[in-house]
Coordinates of C-alpha atoms in Angstrom, one line a residue:
Chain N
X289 CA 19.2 -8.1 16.1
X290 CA 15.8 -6.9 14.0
X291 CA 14.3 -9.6 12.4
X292 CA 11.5 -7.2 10.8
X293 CA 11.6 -6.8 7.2
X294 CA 7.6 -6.7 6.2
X295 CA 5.6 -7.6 4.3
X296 CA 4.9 -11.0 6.3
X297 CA 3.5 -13.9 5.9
X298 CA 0.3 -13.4 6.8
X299 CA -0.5 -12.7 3.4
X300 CA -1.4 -16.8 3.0
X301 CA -5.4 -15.3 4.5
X302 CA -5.4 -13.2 1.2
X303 CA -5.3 -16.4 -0.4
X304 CA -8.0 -17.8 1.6
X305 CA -10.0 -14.6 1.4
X306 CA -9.7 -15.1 -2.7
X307 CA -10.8 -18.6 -2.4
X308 CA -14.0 -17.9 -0.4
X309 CA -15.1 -15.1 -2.8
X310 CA -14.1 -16.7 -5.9
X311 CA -15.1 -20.4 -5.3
X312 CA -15.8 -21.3 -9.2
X313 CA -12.0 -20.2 -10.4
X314 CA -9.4 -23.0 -10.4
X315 CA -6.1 -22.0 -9.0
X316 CA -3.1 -23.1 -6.6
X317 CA -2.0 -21.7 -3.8
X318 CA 1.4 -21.3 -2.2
X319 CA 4.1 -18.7 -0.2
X320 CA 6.6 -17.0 -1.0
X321 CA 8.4 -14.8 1.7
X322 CA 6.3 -12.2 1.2
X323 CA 2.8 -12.0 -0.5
X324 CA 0.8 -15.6 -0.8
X325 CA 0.8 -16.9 -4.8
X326 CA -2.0 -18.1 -6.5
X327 CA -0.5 -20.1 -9.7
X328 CA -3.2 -20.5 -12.8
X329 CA -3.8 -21.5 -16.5
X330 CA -3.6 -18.8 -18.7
X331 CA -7.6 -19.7 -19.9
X332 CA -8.9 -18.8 -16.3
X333 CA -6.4 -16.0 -15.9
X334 CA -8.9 -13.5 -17.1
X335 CA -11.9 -14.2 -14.8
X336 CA -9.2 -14.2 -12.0
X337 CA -8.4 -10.7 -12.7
X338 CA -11.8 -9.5 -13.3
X339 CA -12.8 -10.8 -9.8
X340 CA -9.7 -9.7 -8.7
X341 CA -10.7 -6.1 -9.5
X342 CA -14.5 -6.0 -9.3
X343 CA -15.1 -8.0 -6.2
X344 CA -15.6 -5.6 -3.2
X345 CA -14.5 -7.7 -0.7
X346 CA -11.1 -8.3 -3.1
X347 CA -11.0 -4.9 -4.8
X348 CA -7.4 -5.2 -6.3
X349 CA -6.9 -2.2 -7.8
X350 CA -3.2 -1.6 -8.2
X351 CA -1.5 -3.5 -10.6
X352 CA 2.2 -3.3 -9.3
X353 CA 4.3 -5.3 -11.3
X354 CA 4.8 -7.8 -14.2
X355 CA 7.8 -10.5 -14.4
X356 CA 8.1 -12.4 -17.3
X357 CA 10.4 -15.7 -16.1
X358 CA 11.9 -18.6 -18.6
X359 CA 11.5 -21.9 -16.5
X360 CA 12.9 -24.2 -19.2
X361 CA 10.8 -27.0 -19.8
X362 CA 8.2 -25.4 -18.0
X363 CA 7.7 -22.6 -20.6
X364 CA 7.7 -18.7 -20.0
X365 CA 5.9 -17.9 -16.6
X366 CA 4.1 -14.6 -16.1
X367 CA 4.0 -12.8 -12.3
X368 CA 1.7 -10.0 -11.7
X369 CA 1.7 -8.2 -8.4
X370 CA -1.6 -6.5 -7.0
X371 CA -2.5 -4.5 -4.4
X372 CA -5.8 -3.0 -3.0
X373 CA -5.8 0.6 -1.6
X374 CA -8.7 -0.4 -0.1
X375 CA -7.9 -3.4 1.9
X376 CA -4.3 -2.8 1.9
X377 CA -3.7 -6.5 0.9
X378 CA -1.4 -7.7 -2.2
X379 CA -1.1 -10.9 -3.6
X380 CA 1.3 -12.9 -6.5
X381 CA -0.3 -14.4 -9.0
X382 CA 1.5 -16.6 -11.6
X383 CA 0.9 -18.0 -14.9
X384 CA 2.2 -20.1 -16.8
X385 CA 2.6 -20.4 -20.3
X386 CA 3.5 -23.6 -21.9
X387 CA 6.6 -24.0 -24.4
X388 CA 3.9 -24.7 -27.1
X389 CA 1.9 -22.0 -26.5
X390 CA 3.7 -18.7 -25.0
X391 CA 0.4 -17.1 -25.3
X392 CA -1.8 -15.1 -22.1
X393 CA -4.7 -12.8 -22.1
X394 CA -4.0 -8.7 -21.6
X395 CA -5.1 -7.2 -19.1
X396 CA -4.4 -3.8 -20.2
X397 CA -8.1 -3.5 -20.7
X398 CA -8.9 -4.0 -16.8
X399 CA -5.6 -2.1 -15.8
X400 CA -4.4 0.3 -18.4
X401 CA -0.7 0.7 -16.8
X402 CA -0.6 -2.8 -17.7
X403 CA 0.4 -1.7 -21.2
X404 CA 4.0 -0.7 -20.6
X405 CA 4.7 -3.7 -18.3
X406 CA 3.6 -6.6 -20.7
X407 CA 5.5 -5.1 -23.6
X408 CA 8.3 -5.2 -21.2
X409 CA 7.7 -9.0 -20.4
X410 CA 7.0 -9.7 -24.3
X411 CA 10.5 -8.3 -25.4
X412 CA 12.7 -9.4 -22.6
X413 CA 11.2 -13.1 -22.6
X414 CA 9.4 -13.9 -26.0
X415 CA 5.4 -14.2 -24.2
X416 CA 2.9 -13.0 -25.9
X417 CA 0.1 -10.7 -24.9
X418 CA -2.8 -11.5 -26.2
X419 CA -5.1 -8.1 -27.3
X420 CA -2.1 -5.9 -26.4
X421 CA -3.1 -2.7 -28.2
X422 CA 0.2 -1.9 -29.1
X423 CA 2.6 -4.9 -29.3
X424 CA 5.8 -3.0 -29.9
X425 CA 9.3 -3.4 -28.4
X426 CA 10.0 -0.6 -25.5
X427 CA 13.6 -1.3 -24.2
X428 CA 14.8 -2.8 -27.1
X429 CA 15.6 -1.4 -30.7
X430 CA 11.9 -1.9 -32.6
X431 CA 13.3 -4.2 -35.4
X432 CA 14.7 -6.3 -32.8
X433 CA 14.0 -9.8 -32.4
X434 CA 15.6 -11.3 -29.6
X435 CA 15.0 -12.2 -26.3
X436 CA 17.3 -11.3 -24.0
X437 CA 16.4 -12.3 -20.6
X438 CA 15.5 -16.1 -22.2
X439 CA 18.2 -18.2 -20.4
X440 CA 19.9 -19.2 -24.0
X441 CA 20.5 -16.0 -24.5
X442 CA 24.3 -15.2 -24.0
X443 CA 25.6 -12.5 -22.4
X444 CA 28.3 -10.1 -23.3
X445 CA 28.4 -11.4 -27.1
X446 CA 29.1 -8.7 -30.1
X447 CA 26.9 -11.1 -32.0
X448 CA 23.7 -10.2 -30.6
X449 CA 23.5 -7.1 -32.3
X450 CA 23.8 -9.1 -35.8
X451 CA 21.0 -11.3 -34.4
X452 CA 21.2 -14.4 -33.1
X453 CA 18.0 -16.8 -33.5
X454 CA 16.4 -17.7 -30.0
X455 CA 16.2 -21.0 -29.3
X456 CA 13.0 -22.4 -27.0
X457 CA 13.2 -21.6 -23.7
X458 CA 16.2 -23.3 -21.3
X459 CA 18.3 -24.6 -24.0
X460 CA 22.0 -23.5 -23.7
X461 CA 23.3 -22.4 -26.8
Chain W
X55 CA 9.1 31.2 -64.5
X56 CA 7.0 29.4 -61.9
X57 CA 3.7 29.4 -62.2
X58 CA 1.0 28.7 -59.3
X59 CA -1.4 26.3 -60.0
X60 CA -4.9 27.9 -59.8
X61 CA -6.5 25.4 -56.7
X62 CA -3.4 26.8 -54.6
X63 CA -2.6 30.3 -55.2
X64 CA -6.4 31.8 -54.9
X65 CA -6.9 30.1 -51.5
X66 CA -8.0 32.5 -49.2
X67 CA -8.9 30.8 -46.2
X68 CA -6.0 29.8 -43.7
X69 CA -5.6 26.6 -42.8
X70 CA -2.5 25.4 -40.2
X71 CA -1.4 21.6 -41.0
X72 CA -0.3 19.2 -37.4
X73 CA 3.3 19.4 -36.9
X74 CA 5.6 17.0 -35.8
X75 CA 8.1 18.2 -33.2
X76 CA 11.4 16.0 -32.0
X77 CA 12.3 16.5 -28.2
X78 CA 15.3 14.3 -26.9
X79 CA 16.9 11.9 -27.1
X80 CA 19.8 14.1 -25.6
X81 CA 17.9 17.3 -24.4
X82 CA 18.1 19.2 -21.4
X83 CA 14.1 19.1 -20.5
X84 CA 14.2 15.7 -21.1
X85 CA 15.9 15.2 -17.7
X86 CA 18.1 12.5 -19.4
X87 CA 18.3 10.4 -22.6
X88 CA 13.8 10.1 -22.8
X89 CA 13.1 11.1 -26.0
X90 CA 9.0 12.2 -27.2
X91 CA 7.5 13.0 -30.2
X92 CA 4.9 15.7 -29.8
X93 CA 2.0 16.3 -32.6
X94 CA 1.1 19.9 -32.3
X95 CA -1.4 21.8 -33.9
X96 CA 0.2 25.2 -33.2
X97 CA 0.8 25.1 -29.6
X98 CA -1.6 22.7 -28.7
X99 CA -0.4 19.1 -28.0
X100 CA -2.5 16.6 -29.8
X101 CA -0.2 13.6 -29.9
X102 CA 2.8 12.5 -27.9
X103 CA 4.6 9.2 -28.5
X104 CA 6.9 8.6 -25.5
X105 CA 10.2 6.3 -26.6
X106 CA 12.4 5.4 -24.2
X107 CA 15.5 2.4 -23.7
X108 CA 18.5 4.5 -24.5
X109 CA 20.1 3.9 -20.9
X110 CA 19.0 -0.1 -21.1
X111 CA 22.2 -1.8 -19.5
X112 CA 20.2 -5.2 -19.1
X113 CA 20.3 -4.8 -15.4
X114 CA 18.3 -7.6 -14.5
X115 CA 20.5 -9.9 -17.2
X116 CA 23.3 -8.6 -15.1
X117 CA 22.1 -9.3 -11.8
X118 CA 21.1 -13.0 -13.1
X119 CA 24.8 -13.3 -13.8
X120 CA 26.7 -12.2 -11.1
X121 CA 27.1 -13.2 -7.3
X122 CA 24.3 -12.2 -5.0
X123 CA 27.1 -9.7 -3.1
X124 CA 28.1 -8.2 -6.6
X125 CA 24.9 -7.9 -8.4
X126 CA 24.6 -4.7 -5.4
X127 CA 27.0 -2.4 -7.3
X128 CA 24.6 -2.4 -10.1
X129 CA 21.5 -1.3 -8.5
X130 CA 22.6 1.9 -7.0
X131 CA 22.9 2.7 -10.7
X132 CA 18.9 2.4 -11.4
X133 CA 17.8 5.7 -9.6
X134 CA 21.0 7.4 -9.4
X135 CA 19.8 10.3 -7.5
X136 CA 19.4 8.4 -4.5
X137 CA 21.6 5.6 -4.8
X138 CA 21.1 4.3 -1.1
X139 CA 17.7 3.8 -1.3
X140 CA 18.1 1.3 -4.4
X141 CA 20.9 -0.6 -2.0
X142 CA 18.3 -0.9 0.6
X143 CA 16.0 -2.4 -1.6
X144 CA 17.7 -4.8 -3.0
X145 CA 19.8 -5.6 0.3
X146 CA 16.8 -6.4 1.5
X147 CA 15.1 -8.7 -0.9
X148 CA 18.4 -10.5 -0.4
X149 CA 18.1 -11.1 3.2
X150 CA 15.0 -11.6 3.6
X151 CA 15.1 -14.3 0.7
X152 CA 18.3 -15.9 2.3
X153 CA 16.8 -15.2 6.3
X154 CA 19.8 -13.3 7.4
X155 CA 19.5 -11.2 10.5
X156 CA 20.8 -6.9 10.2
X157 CA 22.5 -6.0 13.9
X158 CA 20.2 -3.0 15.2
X159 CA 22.5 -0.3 14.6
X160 CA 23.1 -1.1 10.8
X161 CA 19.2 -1.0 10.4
X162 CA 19.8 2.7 11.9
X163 CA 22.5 3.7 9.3
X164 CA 20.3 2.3 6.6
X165 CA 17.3 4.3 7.0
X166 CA 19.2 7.6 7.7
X167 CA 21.4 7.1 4.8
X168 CA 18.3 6.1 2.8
X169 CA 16.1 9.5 4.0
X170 CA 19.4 11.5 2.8
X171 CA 19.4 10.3 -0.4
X172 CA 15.8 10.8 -0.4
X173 CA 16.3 14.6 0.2
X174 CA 19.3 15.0 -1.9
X175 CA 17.1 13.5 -4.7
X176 CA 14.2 15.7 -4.3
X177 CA 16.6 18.7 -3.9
X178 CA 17.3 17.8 -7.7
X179 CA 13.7 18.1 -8.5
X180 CA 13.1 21.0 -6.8
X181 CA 16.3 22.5 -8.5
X182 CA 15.5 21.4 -12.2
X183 CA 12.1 21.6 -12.3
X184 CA 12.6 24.8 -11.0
X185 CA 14.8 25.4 -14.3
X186 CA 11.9 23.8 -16.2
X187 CA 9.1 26.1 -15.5
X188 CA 11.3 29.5 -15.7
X189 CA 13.7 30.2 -12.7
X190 CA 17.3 29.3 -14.7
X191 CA 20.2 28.8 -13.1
X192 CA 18.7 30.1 -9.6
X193 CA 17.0 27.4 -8.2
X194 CA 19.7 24.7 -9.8
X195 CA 22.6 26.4 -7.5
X196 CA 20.2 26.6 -4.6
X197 CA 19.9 22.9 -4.8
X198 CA 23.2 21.6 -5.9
X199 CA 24.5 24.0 -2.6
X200 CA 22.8 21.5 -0.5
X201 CA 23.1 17.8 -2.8
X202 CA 26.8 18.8 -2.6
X203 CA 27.3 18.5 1.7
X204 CA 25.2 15.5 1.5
X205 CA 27.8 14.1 -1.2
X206 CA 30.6 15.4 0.8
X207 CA 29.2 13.3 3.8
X208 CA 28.4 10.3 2.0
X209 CA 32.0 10.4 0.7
X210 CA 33.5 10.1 3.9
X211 CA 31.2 7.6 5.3
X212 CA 31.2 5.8 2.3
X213 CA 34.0 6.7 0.1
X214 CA 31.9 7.7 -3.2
X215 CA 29.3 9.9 -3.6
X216 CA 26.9 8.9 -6.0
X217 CA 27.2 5.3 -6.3
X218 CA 28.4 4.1 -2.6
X219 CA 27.7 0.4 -2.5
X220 CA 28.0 1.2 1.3
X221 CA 25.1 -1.3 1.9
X222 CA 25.8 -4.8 2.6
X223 CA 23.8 -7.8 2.9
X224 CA 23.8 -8.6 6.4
X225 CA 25.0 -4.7 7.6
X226 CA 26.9 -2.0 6.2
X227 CA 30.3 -2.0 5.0
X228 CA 31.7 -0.1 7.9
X229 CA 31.1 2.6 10.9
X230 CA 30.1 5.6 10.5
X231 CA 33.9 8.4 10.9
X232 CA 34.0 9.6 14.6
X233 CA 32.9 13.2 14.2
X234 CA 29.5 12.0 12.1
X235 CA 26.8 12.7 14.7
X236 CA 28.2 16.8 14.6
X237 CA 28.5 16.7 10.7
X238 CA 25.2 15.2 9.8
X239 CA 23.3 17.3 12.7
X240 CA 25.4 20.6 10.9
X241 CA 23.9 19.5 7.5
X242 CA 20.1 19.0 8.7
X243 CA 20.4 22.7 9.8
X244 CA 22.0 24.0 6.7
X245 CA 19.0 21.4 4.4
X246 CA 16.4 23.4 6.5
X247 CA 17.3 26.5 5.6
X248 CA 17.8 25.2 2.1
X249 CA 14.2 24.1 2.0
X250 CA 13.3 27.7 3.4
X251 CA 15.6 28.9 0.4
X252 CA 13.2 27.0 -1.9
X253 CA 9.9 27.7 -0.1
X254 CA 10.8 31.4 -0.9
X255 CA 11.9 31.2 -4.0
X256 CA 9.4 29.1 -5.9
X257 CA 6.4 28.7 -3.8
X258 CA 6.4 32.6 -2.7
X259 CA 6.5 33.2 -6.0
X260 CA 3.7 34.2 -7.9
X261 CA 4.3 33.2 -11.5
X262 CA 5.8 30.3 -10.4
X263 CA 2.7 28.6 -8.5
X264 CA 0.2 30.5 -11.0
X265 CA 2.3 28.8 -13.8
X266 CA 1.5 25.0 -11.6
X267 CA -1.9 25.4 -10.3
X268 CA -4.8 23.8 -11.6
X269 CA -2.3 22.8 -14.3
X270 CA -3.1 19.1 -15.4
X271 CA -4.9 17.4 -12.7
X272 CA -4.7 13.8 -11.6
X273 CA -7.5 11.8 -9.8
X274 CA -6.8 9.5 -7.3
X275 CA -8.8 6.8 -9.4
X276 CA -6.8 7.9 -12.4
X277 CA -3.6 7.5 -10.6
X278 CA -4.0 4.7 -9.3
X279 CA -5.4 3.4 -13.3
X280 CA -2.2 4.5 -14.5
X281 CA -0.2 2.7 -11.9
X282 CA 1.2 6.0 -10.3
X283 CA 2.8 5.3 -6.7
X284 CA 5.2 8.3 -4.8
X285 CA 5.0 11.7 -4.5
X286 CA 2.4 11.4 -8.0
X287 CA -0.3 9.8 -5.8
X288 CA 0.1 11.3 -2.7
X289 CA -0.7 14.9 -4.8
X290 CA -4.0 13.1 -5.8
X291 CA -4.9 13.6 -2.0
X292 CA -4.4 9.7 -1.2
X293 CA -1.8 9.5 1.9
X294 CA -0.4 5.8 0.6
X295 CA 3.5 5.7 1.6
X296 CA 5.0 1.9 1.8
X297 CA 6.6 3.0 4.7
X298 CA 3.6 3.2 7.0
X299 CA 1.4 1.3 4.7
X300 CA 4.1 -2.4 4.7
X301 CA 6.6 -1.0 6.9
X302 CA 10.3 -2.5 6.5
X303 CA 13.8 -2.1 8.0
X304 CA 12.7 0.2 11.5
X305 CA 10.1 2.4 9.9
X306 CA 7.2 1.4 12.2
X307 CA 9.3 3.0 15.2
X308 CA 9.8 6.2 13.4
X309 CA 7.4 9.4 13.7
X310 CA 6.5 11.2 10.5
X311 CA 3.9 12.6 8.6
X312 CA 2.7 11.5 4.6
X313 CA 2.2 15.2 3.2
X314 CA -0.4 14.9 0.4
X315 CA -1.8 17.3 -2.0
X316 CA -5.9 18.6 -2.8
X317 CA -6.2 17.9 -6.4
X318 CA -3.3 15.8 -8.0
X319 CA -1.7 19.1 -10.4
X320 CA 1.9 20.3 -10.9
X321 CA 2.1 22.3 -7.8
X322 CA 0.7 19.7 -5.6
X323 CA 3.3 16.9 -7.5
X324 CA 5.8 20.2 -6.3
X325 CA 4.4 20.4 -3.0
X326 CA 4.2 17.3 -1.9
X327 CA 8.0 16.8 -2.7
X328 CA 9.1 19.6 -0.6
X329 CA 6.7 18.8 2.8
X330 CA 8.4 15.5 2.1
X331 CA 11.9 16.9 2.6
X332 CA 10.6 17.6 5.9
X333 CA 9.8 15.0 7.4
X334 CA 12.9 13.1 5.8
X335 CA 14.8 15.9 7.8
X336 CA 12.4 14.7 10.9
X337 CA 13.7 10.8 10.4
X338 CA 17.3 11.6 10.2
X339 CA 17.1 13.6 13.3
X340 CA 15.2 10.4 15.1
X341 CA 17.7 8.2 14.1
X342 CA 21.0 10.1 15.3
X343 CA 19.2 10.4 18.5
X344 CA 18.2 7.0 19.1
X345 CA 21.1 5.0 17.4
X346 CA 22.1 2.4 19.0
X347 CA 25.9 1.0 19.4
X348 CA 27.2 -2.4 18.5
X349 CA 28.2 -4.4 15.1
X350 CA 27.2 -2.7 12.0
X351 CA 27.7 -6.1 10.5
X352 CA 26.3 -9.7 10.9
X353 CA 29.3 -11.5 12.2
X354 CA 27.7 -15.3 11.2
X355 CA 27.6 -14.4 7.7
X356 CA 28.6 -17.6 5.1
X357 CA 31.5 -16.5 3.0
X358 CA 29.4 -17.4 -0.1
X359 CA 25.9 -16.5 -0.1
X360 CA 23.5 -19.4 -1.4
X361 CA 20.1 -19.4 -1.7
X362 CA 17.8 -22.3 -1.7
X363 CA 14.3 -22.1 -3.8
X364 CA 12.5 -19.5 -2.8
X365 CA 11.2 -16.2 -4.1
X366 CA 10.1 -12.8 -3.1
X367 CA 8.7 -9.3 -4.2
X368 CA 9.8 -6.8 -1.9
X369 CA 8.4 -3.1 -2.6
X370 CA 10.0 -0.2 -0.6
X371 CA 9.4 3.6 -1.1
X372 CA 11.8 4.6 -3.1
X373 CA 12.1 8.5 -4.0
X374 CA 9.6 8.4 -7.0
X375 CA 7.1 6.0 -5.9
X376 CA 7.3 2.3 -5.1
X377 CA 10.7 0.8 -5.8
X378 CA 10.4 -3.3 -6.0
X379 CA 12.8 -6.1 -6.0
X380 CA 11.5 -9.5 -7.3
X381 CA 14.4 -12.2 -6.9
X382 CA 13.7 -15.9 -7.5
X383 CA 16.3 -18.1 -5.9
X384 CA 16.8 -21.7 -7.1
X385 CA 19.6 -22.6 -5.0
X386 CA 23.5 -21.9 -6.0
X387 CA 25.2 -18.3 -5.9
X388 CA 23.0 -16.6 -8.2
X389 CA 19.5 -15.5 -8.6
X390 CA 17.4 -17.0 -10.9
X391 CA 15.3 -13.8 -12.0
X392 CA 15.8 -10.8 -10.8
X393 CA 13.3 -7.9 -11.8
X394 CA 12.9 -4.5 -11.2
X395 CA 9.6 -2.2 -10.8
X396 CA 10.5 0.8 -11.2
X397 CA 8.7 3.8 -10.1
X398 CA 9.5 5.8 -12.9
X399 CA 8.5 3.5 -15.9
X400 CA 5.2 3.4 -14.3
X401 CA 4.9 7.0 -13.9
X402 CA 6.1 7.9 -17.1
X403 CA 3.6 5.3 -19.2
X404 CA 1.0 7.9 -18.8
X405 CA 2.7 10.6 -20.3
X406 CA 0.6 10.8 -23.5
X407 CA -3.0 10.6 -21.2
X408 CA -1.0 13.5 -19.3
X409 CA 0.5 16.1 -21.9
X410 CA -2.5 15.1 -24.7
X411 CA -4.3 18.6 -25.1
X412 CA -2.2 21.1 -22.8
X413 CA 0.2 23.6 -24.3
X414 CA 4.1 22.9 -25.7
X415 CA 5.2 24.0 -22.9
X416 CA 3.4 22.9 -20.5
X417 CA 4.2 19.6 -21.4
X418 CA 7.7 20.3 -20.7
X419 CA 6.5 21.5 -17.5
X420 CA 4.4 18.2 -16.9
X421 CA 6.9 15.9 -18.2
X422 CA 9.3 17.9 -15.0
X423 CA 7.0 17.0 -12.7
X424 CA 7.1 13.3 -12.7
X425 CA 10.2 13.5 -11.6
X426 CA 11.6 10.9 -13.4
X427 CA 15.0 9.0 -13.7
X428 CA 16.5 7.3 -16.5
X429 CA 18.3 5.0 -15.1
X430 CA 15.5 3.9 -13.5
X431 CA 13.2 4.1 -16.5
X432 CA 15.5 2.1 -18.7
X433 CA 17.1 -0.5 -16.2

């Protein structure tokens, strides 16, 4: 029986390595079965990436991924993924945005394939990207304004076409 | 009678006004339903808006909705062209998430099945793009001669040919036929001779690689800007493959070489693609000769899959680039998010930084090799 399905969970030394080279920025950190996560506000999120990029001994310069989450109560949750050529380390990093507030920073700016991904996440989950240059549905029909991957949002319904108001995130409809 | 007014009809000089040109939705260049609008000014590409969602079937939504186990059948439908290699991905995310073991020989299976769909998807490339810079119908019949055998042997290990769902979590569905080892070894040779086929026909060809060279170039730190992963970065000269860079499945015990190109243009993307091909060849070869026996399926399997919290981003290297699979699992028979990164989408999302300035059609050309799917694109 192979047990091997990398990446492994050594990742959690990323973390560390983050923490050592960015003392002054706030953030948690925890596993998940692959890369180590670092969980933060959306206020410090922007410092966080800038080290993230900038910082030799970090130097994340791939930007993998976005995944835009409804957690209920807890609000729309953001994931990046990032990886360093250099280094060849990668690391999660989540934030959350609070029900009152679905708001985070861009970071098209610092990685321009961000652009793509976070109008993605805005369309499929109601966030908003903050200094987006180009705020626009992608998947969707432009004049569209649902949320589809919101957990209120039904599925398989002839209605949603005729447009069905969102409610806040979690709520069963 | 109609009279000219005098600003308009004693204008001498000529002046040419930016046009607005429609390609796609449903057009063949478009390599599916991707539709652009180009702003030319004659045959020069100024502008190019890139629109895509017409294939959106709310995968992830899907997925979210449906048992671990079923959710597969819709995955093989992202890229495809290489429908195994989506499986795998998600397969694995699965296990890995839920710590189930895959018996030795399965792993085996996977990873040959996963490099034949890898060369029978690049065999479209080669055969289309072909089509896209000027060959016709030639290099699409030299390709589909050799996609069809692989289809042929997928259907009988399998039963379908483009959308298998052969992968299982925990295994594969079944054995591989009896006379397999013979068949598969009779196809390498015949895809060999293919890719000699294709070596002649486009790259000893003159107007085809003076058509591709030096066309549109691509810098590693530009690539990698622009979130390209695949074949598109490894023509920037960058030898990054997930499969030696984060091995998975039994990759680490497999010999074979990341072919990358000088300077990042269309013949390198092209190049790079068909070295490739090779050493997929190379993998499939290792694997019949070192495949184990035994259970192709995890016997201790729970006959519902449930998944305490826990999540995971798994990337593999799929055909275009890197192919992800985020699941978060909050216990119960679903996942709680599933997400998708496709290669493609990425790839794709620099289209206007890539076409901006270069001819009409040479953006076609471009736009060919970036290889991408719509399925894949769109989710």
């Amino acid at each position: 029986m192979s047990t091997k399905t990398s990446p492994d969970s050594g990742n959690i030394k990323t973390a560390e390595l983050i923490r050592t080279q960015l003392p002054n920025i706030p953030f948690e950190i925890s596993e998940t079965k692959t890369y180590a996560d670092l969980k933060i506000e959306p206020e410090n999120f922007l410092s966080l990436v800038d080290g993230l990029n900038k910082n030799d001994a970090l130097s994340f310069d791939l930007l993998r991924n976005i995944v835009a989450i409804d957690m209920g109560e807890a609000g729309l949750w953001a994931k990046y993924h990032f990886y360093s050529f250099v280094h060849g380390h990668g690391i999660q990093v989540t934030v959350p945005a609070k029900s009152t507030d679905l708001t985070i920073p861009s970071i098209t700016k610092t990685y321009p394939t961000a652009n793509w991904h976070e109008r993605e996440a805005a369309e499929m989950v109601g966030l908003k990207f903050q200094g987006h240059p180009d705020p626009r549905n992608l998947l969707l029909e432009e004049d569209l304004d649902i949320h589809p991957l919101r957990k209120a949002h039904p599925l398989q319904k002839p209605e949603i076409l005729q447009g069905i108001e969102d409610g806040p995130p979690g709520v069963e409809q | 009678m109609t009279t000219w007014p005098e600003s308009q009809g004693t204008s001498t000089s000529l002046e040419t006004v930016d046009m607005t040109i429609n390609v796609g939705p449903q057009h063949p260049a478009t390599h599916g339903v991707f539709r652009m609008v180009l702003t030319v000014d004659g045959e020069l590409v100024k502008d190019c808006e890139p629109y895509i969602g017409y294939l959106h079937r709310g995968l992830e939504k899907l997925t979210e909705n449906a048992d671990y186990r079923q959710a597969m059948g819709w995955w093989d439908r992202t890229d495809y062209l290489a429908g195994m290699c989506c499986e795998g991905a998600y397969v694995m995310a699965v296990e890995k998430l839920a710590g189930i073991e895959v018996p030795e020989r399965a792993e085996y299976i996977r990873v040959l099945m996963m490099e034949l769909s890898r060369i029978n998807s690049h065999f479209m490339f080669l055969g289309a793009f072909g089509a896209d810079v000027g060959s016709f119908g030639t290099s699409f019949t030299y390709g589909w001669r050799e996609r069809e055998r692989i289809y042929d042997l997928f259907e009988e290990v399998a039963g379908d040919r483009m959308f298998p769902t052969y992968f299982k979590v925990g295994g594969v569905t079944m054995d591989l036929p009896e006379n397999f080892e013979t068949r598969c070894r009779d196809i390498l040779s015949s895809i060999r001779q293919g890719l000699e086929d294709f070596d002649g026909l486009l790259t000893g060809n003159e107007v085809f690689v003076e058509r591709c060279r030096d066309l549109n170039p691509v810098t590693p730190e530009q690539a990698i800007a622009w979130g390209f992963t695949g074949p598109m970065l490894r023509a920037t000269g960058l030898g990054w493959d997930i499969r030696k860079a984060e091995p998975y499945s039994i990759y680490e015990r497999l010999n074979f070489d990341i072919p990358t190109g000088k300077q990042g243009d269309v013949f390198d993307r092209y190049w790079v693609r068909l070295s490739e091909m090779y050493q997929s060849a190379r993998i499939v070869e290792q694997c019949l000769d070192e495949m184990p026996s035994g259970r192709v399926l995890n016997p201790d399997l729970p006959k519902t899959l449930r998944i305490d919290e826990g999540e995971l981003y798994l990337p593999t290297e799929g055909t275009k680039g890197e192919y992800g699979v985020y699941l978060m699992a909050q216990g119960g028979t679903n996942a709680y998010r599933a997400k998708l990164r496709s290669p493609s989408f990425s790839n794709l999302s620099a289209l206007r930084e890539l076409v901006v300035g270069n001819y009409v059609a040479d953006a076609i050309v471009i736009l060919g090799s970036l290889d991408i799917v719509l399925g894949e694109v769109d989710k």
